[in-house]
mmCIF file of N, CA, C and O in Angstrom:
data_model
loop_
_atom_site.group_PDB
_atom_site.id
_atom_site.type_symbol
_atom_site.label_atom_id
_atom_site.label_comp_id
_atom_site.label_asym_id
_atom_site.label_seq_id
_atom_site.Cartn_x
_atom_site.Cartn_y
_atom_site.Cartn_z
ATOM 1 N N UNK G 27 96.832 21.805 79.339
ATOM 2 C CA UNK G 27 97.362 22.364 77.972
ATOM 3 C C UNK G 27 96.545 23.068 77.430
ATOM 4 O O UNK G 27 96.019 21.867 76.071
ATOM 5 N N UNK G 28 96.535 24.137 75.842
ATOM 6 C CA UNK G 28 96.404 24.231 75.299
ATOM 7 C C UNK G 28 97.598 24.781 74.040
ATOM 8 O O UNK G 28 98.427 25.552 74.448
ATOM 9 N N UNK G 29 97.762 23.387 73.025
ATOM 10 C CA UNK G 29 98.897 23.852 71.736
ATOM 11 C C UNK G 29 98.090 24.839 70.453
ATOM 12 O O UNK G 29 97.301 23.618 70.296
ATOM 13 N N UNK G 30 97.967 26.110 70.512
ATOM 14 C CA UNK G 30 97.186 26.199 69.150
ATOM 15 C C UNK G 30 96.179 25.685 68.925
ATOM 16 O O UNK G 30 94.973 25.647 68.099
ATOM 17 N N UNK G 31 95.287 25.373 70.400
ATOM 18 C CA UNK G 31 93.994 25.584 70.338
ATOM 19 C C UNK G 31 93.538 25.781 71.446
ATOM 20 O O UNK G 31 94.137 26.629 72.189
ATOM 21 N N UNK G 32 92.048 25.978 72.185
ATOM 22 C CA UNK G 32 91.319 25.854 73.381
ATOM 23 C C UNK G 32 90.513 25.054 74.099
ATOM 24 O O UNK G 32 90.304 24.049 73.732
ATOM 25 N N UNK G 33 90.823 25.577 75.319
ATOM 26 C CA UNK G 33 90.315 24.913 77.004
ATOM 27 C C UNK G 33 89.324 25.925 77.581
ATOM 28 O O UNK G 33 89.362 27.022 77.949
ATOM 29 N N UNK G 34 88.674 24.475 77.707
ATOM 30 C CA UNK G 34 87.114 25.181 78.730
ATOM 31 C C UNK G 34 87.276 24.683 79.524
ATOM 32 O O UNK G 34 86.603 23.139 79.609
ATOM 33 N N UNK G 35 87.105 25.493 80.242
ATOM 34 C CA UNK G 35 87.056 24.627 82.299
ATOM 35 C C UNK G 35 85.936 25.083 83.077
ATOM 36 O O UNK G 35 86.382 25.888 83.384
ATOM 37 N N UNK G 36 84.886 24.512 82.948
ATOM 38 C CA UNK G 36 84.371 24.577 84.060
ATOM 39 C C UNK G 36 84.593 24.864 85.578
ATOM 40 O O UNK G 36 84.036 22.784 85.831
ATOM 41 N N UNK G 37 84.060 25.061 86.494
ATOM 42 C CA UNK G 37 84.528 24.635 88.279
ATOM 43 C C UNK G 37 83.413 25.501 89.090
ATOM 44 O O UNK G 37 83.203 24.933 90.000
ATOM 45 N N UNK G 38 82.218 25.990 88.432
ATOM 46 C CA UNK G 38 81.363 26.373 89.258
ATOM 47 C C UNK G 38 80.453 25.587 89.519
ATOM 48 O O UNK G 38 79.600 25.957 91.773
ATOM 49 N N UNK G 39 80.502 23.655 89.146
ATOM 50 C CA UNK G 39 80.493 23.171 90.062
ATOM 51 C C UNK G 39 80.901 22.471 91.313
ATOM 52 O O UNK G 39 80.348 21.779 91.919
ATOM 53 N N UNK G 40 81.884 22.848 91.799
ATOM 54 C CA UNK G 40 82.969 22.143 92.046
ATOM 55 C C UNK G 40 83.348 22.797 93.542
ATOM 56 O O UNK G 40 82.455 24.158 93.489
ATOM 57 N N UNK G 41 84.563 21.789 94.247
ATOM 58 C CA UNK G 41 83.923 23.188 95.589
ATOM 59 C C UNK G 41 85.513 22.534 95.838
ATOM 60 O O UNK G 41 86.119 21.621 95.584
ATOM 61 N N UNK G 42 86.007 23.098 96.703
ATOM 62 C CA UNK G 42 87.200 23.540 96.924
ATOM 63 C C UNK G 42 87.549 23.371 98.775
ATOM 64 O O UNK G 42 86.675 22.989 99.476
ATOM 65 N N UNK G 43 88.471 22.317 99.179
ATOM 66 C CA UNK G 43 88.417 22.171 100.745
ATOM 67 C C UNK G 43 89.045 23.399 100.826
ATOM 68 O O UNK G 43 89.702 24.957 100.689
ATOM 69 N N UNK G 44 89.204 23.569 102.368
ATOM 70 C CA UNK G 44 89.626 24.538 103.099
ATOM 71 C C UNK G 44 90.749 25.419 102.818
ATOM 72 O O UNK G 44 91.468 26.436 103.335
ATOM 73 N N UNK G 45 91.794 24.234 102.771
ATOM 74 C CA UNK G 45 93.517 24.606 101.945
ATOM 75 C C UNK G 45 93.239 25.330 100.820
ATOM 76 O O UNK G 45 95.014 26.603 100.762
ATOM 77 N N UNK G 46 93.271 25.327 99.799
ATOM 78 C CA UNK G 46 92.373 26.028 98.739
ATOM 79 C C UNK G 46 93.376 24.785 97.671
ATOM 80 O O UNK G 46 92.289 23.457 98.289
ATOM 81 N N UNK G 47 93.368 25.450 96.300
ATOM 82 C CA UNK G 47 93.358 24.046 95.679
ATOM 83 C C UNK G 47 94.488 24.991 94.580
ATOM 84 O O UNK G 47 94.616 26.509 94.396
ATOM 85 N N UNK G 48 95.583 24.465 94.073
ATOM 86 C CA UNK G 48 95.974 24.506 92.817
ATOM 87 C C UNK G 48 96.100 24.168 91.670
ATOM 88 O O UNK G 48 96.089 23.359 91.452
ATOM 89 N N UNK G 49 96.026 24.898 90.279
ATOM 90 C CA UNK G 49 96.261 24.653 89.179
ATOM 91 C C UNK G 49 97.566 24.987 88.304
ATOM 92 O O UNK G 49 97.722 26.099 88.620
ATOM 93 N N UNK G 50 97.990 23.861 87.602
ATOM 94 C CA UNK G 50 99.382 24.166 86.097
ATOM 95 C C UNK G 50 99.005 24.551 84.812
ATOM 96 O O UNK G 50 97.804 23.509 84.424
ATOM 97 N N UNK G 51 98.882 25.152 84.769
ATOM 98 C CA UNK G 51 98.706 25.455 83.708
ATOM 99 C C UNK G 51 99.967 26.010 82.325
ATOM 100 O O UNK G 51 100.905 26.472 82.695
ATOM 101 N N UNK G 52 99.474 25.516 80.578
ATOM 102 C CA UNK G 52 100.430 26.068 79.608
ATOM 103 C C UNK G 52 99.610 26.467 78.566
ATOM 104 O O UNK G 52 98.876 25.880 78.299
ATOM 105 N N UNK G 53 99.690 27.103 77.861
ATOM 106 C CA UNK G 53 98.942 27.951 76.882
ATOM 107 C C UNK G 53 100.368 28.145 75.494
ATOM 108 O O UNK G 53 101.291 29.367 76.169
ATOM 109 N N UNK G 54 100.366 27.141 74.562
ATOM 110 C CA UNK G 54 101.203 27.747 73.296
ATOM 111 C C UNK G 54 100.289 28.605 71.863
ATOM 112 O O UNK G 54 99.455 27.660 71.769
ATOM 113 N N UNK G 55 100.276 29.693 72.297
ATOM 114 C CA UNK G 55 99.044 30.143 70.899
ATOM 115 C C UNK G 55 97.993 29.371 70.884
ATOM 116 O O UNK G 55 97.821 29.233 69.891
ATOM 117 N N UNK G 56 97.103 29.473 72.384
ATOM 118 C CA UNK G 56 96.274 29.276 72.571
ATOM 119 C C UNK G 56 95.444 29.769 73.348
ATOM 120 O O UNK G 56 96.072 30.350 73.661
ATOM 121 N N UNK G 57 94.179 29.372 73.598
ATOM 122 C CA UNK G 57 94.100 30.021 75.025
ATOM 123 C C UNK G 57 92.730 29.071 76.568
ATOM 124 O O UNK G 57 92.835 27.371 75.890
ATOM 125 N N UNK G 58 93.297 29.456 77.156
ATOM 126 C CA UNK G 58 92.369 28.630 78.324
ATOM 127 C C UNK G 58 91.773 29.630 79.155
ATOM 128 O O UNK G 58 91.666 30.941 79.447
ATOM 129 N N UNK G 59 90.722 29.299 79.037
ATOM 130 C CA UNK G 59 88.495 29.629 79.676
ATOM 131 C C UNK G 59 88.317 28.941 81.227
ATOM 132 O O UNK G 59 88.074 27.896 80.721
ATOM 133 N N UNK G 60 89.176 29.307 82.315
ATOM 134 C CA UNK G 60 88.511 28.707 83.679
ATOM 135 C C UNK G 60 87.215 30.149 84.057
ATOM 136 O O UNK G 60 86.815 30.636 84.160
ATOM 137 N N UNK G 61 85.708 28.138 83.933
ATOM 138 C CA UNK G 61 84.873 29.929 84.741
ATOM 139 C C UNK G 61 84.632 28.647 86.093
ATOM 140 O O UNK G 61 84.620 27.891 86.667
ATOM 141 N N UNK G 62 84.581 30.069 87.481
ATOM 142 C CA UNK G 62 84.424 30.263 88.810
ATOM 143 C C UNK G 62 83.180 29.995 89.260
ATOM 144 O O UNK G 62 82.705 31.013 89.009
ATOM 145 N N UNK G 63 83.278 29.494 90.697
ATOM 146 C CA UNK G 63 81.851 29.835 91.470
ATOM 147 C C UNK G 63 82.238 31.154 92.298
ATOM 148 O O UNK G 63 83.589 31.673 91.839
ATOM 149 N N UNK G 64 81.436 31.526 92.431
ATOM 150 C CA UNK G 64 81.132 33.364 92.300
ATOM 151 C C UNK G 64 82.317 32.772 94.252
ATOM 152 O O UNK G 64 82.431 34.342 94.444
ATOM 153 N N UNK G 65 82.103 32.307 95.143
ATOM 154 C CA UNK G 65 83.082 32.279 96.187
ATOM 155 C C UNK G 65 84.167 32.809 96.333
ATOM 156 O O UNK G 65 84.798 31.954 97.291
ATOM 157 N N UNK G 66 85.318 31.833 95.081
ATOM 158 C CA UNK G 66 86.423 31.399 94.515
ATOM 159 C C UNK G 66 86.692 32.921 94.487
ATOM 160 O O UNK G 66 86.451 33.705 93.366
ATOM 161 N N UNK G 67 88.018 32.812 94.733
ATOM 162 C CA UNK G 67 88.848 34.699 93.747
ATOM 163 C C UNK G 67 90.292 34.047 93.586
ATOM 164 O O UNK G 67 90.568 32.975 94.344
ATOM 165 N N UNK G 68 90.658 34.116 92.172
ATOM 166 C CA UNK G 68 92.051 33.474 91.954
ATOM 167 C C UNK G 68 93.256 34.705 92.286
ATOM 168 O O UNK G 68 92.965 35.648 92.519
ATOM 169 N N UNK G 69 94.142 33.025 92.348
ATOM 170 C CA UNK G 69 95.806 34.510 92.478
ATOM 171 C C UNK G 69 96.188 34.228 91.820
ATOM 172 O O UNK G 69 96.794 32.906 91.408
ATOM 173 N N UNK G 70 97.101 34.552 90.381
ATOM 174 C CA UNK G 70 97.983 34.287 89.446
ATOM 175 C C UNK G 70 99.226 34.252 89.740
ATOM 176 O O UNK G 70 100.196 35.744 89.839
ATOM 177 N N UNK G 71 99.782 32.980 89.522
ATOM 178 C CA UNK G 71 101.365 33.141 89.895
ATOM 179 C C UNK G 71 102.097 32.845 87.630
ATOM 180 O O UNK G 71 102.077 31.542 87.824
ATOM 181 N N UNK G 72 101.689 33.733 87.180
ATOM 182 C CA UNK G 72 101.094 32.929 85.577
ATOM 183 C C UNK G 72 102.263 33.763 84.685
ATOM 184 O O UNK G 72 102.398 35.349 85.126
ATOM 185 N N UNK G 73 103.289 33.045 84.106
ATOM 186 C CA UNK G 73 104.427 33.825 83.499
ATOM 187 C C UNK G 73 103.514 34.308 81.895
ATOM 188 O O UNK G 73 103.191 32.880 80.993
ATOM 189 N N UNK G 74 103.613 35.615 81.289
ATOM 190 C CA UNK G 74 102.601 35.865 80.570
ATOM 191 C C UNK G 74 103.450 36.519 79.365
ATOM 192 O O UNK G 74 104.382 37.394 79.265
ATOM 193 N N UNK G 75 104.561 35.803 78.447
ATOM 194 C CA UNK G 75 105.330 36.160 77.371
ATOM 195 C C UNK G 75 104.534 36.243 75.705
ATOM 196 O O UNK G 75 104.134 35.344 75.487
ATOM 197 N N UNK G 76 104.483 37.481 75.619
ATOM 198 C CA UNK G 76 104.017 37.322 74.103
ATOM 199 C C UNK G 76 102.100 37.454 74.052
ATOM 200 O O UNK G 76 101.215 37.309 73.553
ATOM 201 N N UNK G 77 101.559 37.200 76.185
ATOM 202 C CA UNK G 77 100.182 36.202 76.232
ATOM 203 C C UNK G 77 99.916 37.081 76.814
ATOM 204 O O UNK G 77 99.878 38.752 77.381
ATOM 205 N N UNK G 78 98.627 36.885 77.896
ATOM 206 C CA UNK G 78 98.045 37.685 78.731
ATOM 207 C C UNK G 78 97.613 36.137 79.333
ATOM 208 O O UNK G 78 96.407 35.495 79.390
ATOM 209 N N UNK G 79 96.978 37.082 81.206
ATOM 210 C CA UNK G 79 96.517 36.706 82.212
ATOM 211 C C UNK G 79 95.653 37.663 81.989
ATOM 212 O O UNK G 79 95.796 38.504 83.170
ATOM 213 N N UNK G 80 93.503 36.850 82.571
ATOM 214 C CA UNK G 80 92.487 37.987 82.501
ATOM 215 C C UNK G 80 91.707 37.662 83.265
ATOM 216 O O UNK G 80 91.427 36.146 83.141
ATOM 217 N N UNK G 81 91.423 38.047 84.455
ATOM 218 C CA UNK G 81 90.562 37.393 85.572
ATOM 219 C C UNK G 81 89.384 38.888 85.165
ATOM 220 O O UNK G 81 89.230 39.415 85.992
ATOM 221 N N UNK G 82 88.495 37.917 84.827
ATOM 222 C CA UNK G 82 87.088 38.895 84.771
ATOM 223 C C UNK G 82 86.381 38.728 85.108
ATOM 224 O O UNK G 82 84.683 39.093 85.541
ATOM 225 N N UNK G 83 85.867 37.768 86.836
ATOM 226 C CA UNK G 83 85.613 37.437 87.721
ATOM 227 C C UNK G 83 85.194 38.359 88.686
ATOM 228 O O UNK G 83 85.882 39.545 88.864
ATOM 229 N N UNK G 84 83.739 38.576 88.665
ATOM 230 C CA UNK G 84 82.826 39.533 89.622
ATOM 231 C C UNK G 84 83.773 39.003 91.186
ATOM 232 O O UNK G 84 84.082 37.383 91.477
ATOM 233 N N UNK G 85 83.839 40.098 92.115
ATOM 234 C CA UNK G 85 84.151 40.169 93.199
ATOM 235 C C UNK G 85 83.844 38.561 94.005
ATOM 236 O O UNK G 85 82.641 38.746 93.850
ATOM 237 N N UNK G 86 84.517 37.650 94.745
ATOM 238 C CA UNK G 86 83.504 36.674 95.799
ATOM 239 C C UNK G 86 82.058 37.410 96.667
ATOM 240 O O UNK G 86 82.182 38.674 96.637
ATOM 241 N N UNK G 87 81.642 36.334 97.244
ATOM 242 C CA UNK G 87 80.524 36.616 97.643
ATOM 243 C C UNK G 87 80.879 35.958 98.544
ATOM 244 O O UNK G 87 81.204 34.361 98.549
ATOM 245 N N UNK G 88 80.536 36.218 99.686
ATOM 246 C CA UNK G 88 81.515 35.377 101.188
ATOM 247 C C UNK G 88 82.102 35.445 101.343
ATOM 248 O O UNK G 88 83.578 35.799 101.080
ATOM 249 N N UNK G 89 81.817 34.641 102.605
ATOM 250 C CA UNK G 89 84.727 33.700 102.578
ATOM 251 C C UNK G 89 84.463 33.419 101.155
ATOM 252 O O UNK G 89 84.323 32.254 101.052
ATOM 253 N N UNK G 90 86.106 33.955 101.075
ATOM 254 C CA UNK G 90 86.004 33.329 99.069
ATOM 255 C C UNK G 90 87.178 32.163 99.337
ATOM 256 O O UNK G 90 87.955 31.957 100.021
ATOM 257 N N UNK G 91 86.690 31.021 99.264
ATOM 258 C CA UNK G 91 88.621 29.891 98.826
ATOM 259 C C UNK G 91 89.501 30.675 97.839
ATOM 260 O O UNK G 91 88.787 31.012 95.926
ATOM 261 N N UNK G 92 90.706 30.698 97.926
ATOM 262 C CA UNK G 92 91.006 30.950 96.466
ATOM 263 C C UNK G 92 91.972 30.204 96.049
ATOM 264 O O UNK G 92 92.879 28.622 96.252
ATOM 265 N N UNK G 93 91.886 30.403 94.671
ATOM 266 C CA UNK G 93 93.099 29.141 93.549
ATOM 267 C C UNK G 93 93.478 29.662 93.130
ATOM 268 O O UNK G 93 94.179 30.779 92.333
ATOM 269 N N UNK G 94 94.946 28.958 93.548
ATOM 270 C CA UNK G 94 96.213 30.028 92.481
ATOM 271 C C UNK G 94 96.500 28.873 91.182
ATOM 272 O O UNK G 94 96.196 27.818 91.219
ATOM 273 N N UNK G 95 96.610 29.893 90.111
ATOM 274 C CA UNK G 95 97.044 29.092 88.924
ATOM 275 C C UNK G 95 98.216 29.302 88.412
ATOM 276 O O UNK G 95 98.810 31.201 88.875
ATOM 277 N N UNK G 96 99.221 28.384 88.866
ATOM 278 C CA UNK G 96 100.960 28.802 87.763
ATOM 279 C C UNK G 96 100.928 28.242 87.122
ATOM 280 O O UNK G 96 99.817 27.659 86.341
ATOM 281 N N UNK G 97 101.890 28.833 86.207
ATOM 282 C CA UNK G 97 101.994 28.349 84.561
ATOM 283 C C UNK G 97 102.382 29.645 83.651
ATOM 284 O O UNK G 97 103.040 30.228 84.397
ATOM 285 N N UNK G 98 101.890 29.123 82.241
ATOM 286 C CA UNK G 98 102.832 29.970 81.327
ATOM 287 C C UNK G 98 101.665 30.032 80.224
ATOM 288 O O UNK G 98 101.357 28.940 80.384
ATOM 289 N N UNK G 99 101.821 31.078 79.345
ATOM 290 C CA UNK G 99 101.189 31.854 78.729
ATOM 291 C C UNK G 99 101.677 32.699 78.258
ATOM 292 O O UNK G 99 102.599 33.736 77.424
ATOM 293 N N UNK G 100 102.232 31.098 76.428
ATOM 294 C CA UNK G 100 103.477 31.495 75.069
ATOM 295 C C UNK G 100 102.248 32.198 73.782
ATOM 296 O O UNK G 100 101.999 31.774 73.723
ATOM 297 N N UNK G 101 101.591 32.969 73.514
ATOM 298 C CA UNK G 101 101.763 34.007 72.655
ATOM 299 C C UNK G 101 99.887 33.190 72.852
ATOM 300 O O UNK G 101 99.656 33.178 71.544
ATOM 301 N N UNK G 102 99.559 33.411 73.673
ATOM 302 C CA UNK G 102 97.870 32.857 74.473
ATOM 303 C C UNK G 102 97.802 33.728 75.172
ATOM 304 O O UNK G 102 97.967 34.077 75.744
ATOM 305 N N UNK G 103 96.875 32.581 76.248
ATOM 306 C CA UNK G 103 95.229 33.788 77.139
ATOM 307 C C UNK G 103 95.491 33.141 77.811
ATOM 308 O O UNK G 103 94.952 31.492 77.557
ATOM 309 N N UNK G 104 94.734 33.069 79.265
ATOM 310 C CA UNK G 104 93.927 32.719 80.201
ATOM 311 C C UNK G 104 93.132 33.572 80.565
ATOM 312 O O UNK G 104 93.601 34.892 80.659
ATOM 313 N N UNK G 105 92.251 32.811 80.490
ATOM 314 C CA UNK G 105 91.403 33.957 80.916
ATOM 315 C C UNK G 105 90.206 33.890 82.484
ATOM 316 O O UNK G 105 90.155 31.808 82.113
ATOM 317 N N UNK G 106 90.330 34.203 83.524
ATOM 318 C CA UNK G 106 89.558 33.708 84.590
ATOM 319 C C UNK G 106 87.315 34.283 83.832
ATOM 320 O O UNK G 106 87.562 35.415 84.091
ATOM 321 N N UNK G 107 86.379 34.112 84.729
ATOM 322 C CA UNK G 107 85.444 34.196 84.559
ATOM 323 C C UNK G 107 84.198 33.731 85.166
ATOM 324 O O UNK G 107 84.675 32.181 85.936
ATOM 325 N N UNK G 108 83.012 33.985 85.825
ATOM 326 C CA UNK G 108 82.064 33.465 87.055
ATOM 327 C C UNK G 108 81.289 32.793 86.191
ATOM 328 O O UNK G 108 81.098 33.216 84.501
#
């Protein structure tokens, strides 16, 4: 959750199970930045209300594992990078 602020979450050293992973996020007039490994891909199930969800990550290298991001961005942003 980011409320009138920002959060940066670095997942580049994390390992994902074979079944994938899911994160639930919420931002209100704030921003959340995720940094993901090169072998991950992201599927967004985020509702953006006067906000945005942007995936700037490079295409996955090798067999991709899927990170599902759910939640809301209300007048805020959620961004994905490598």
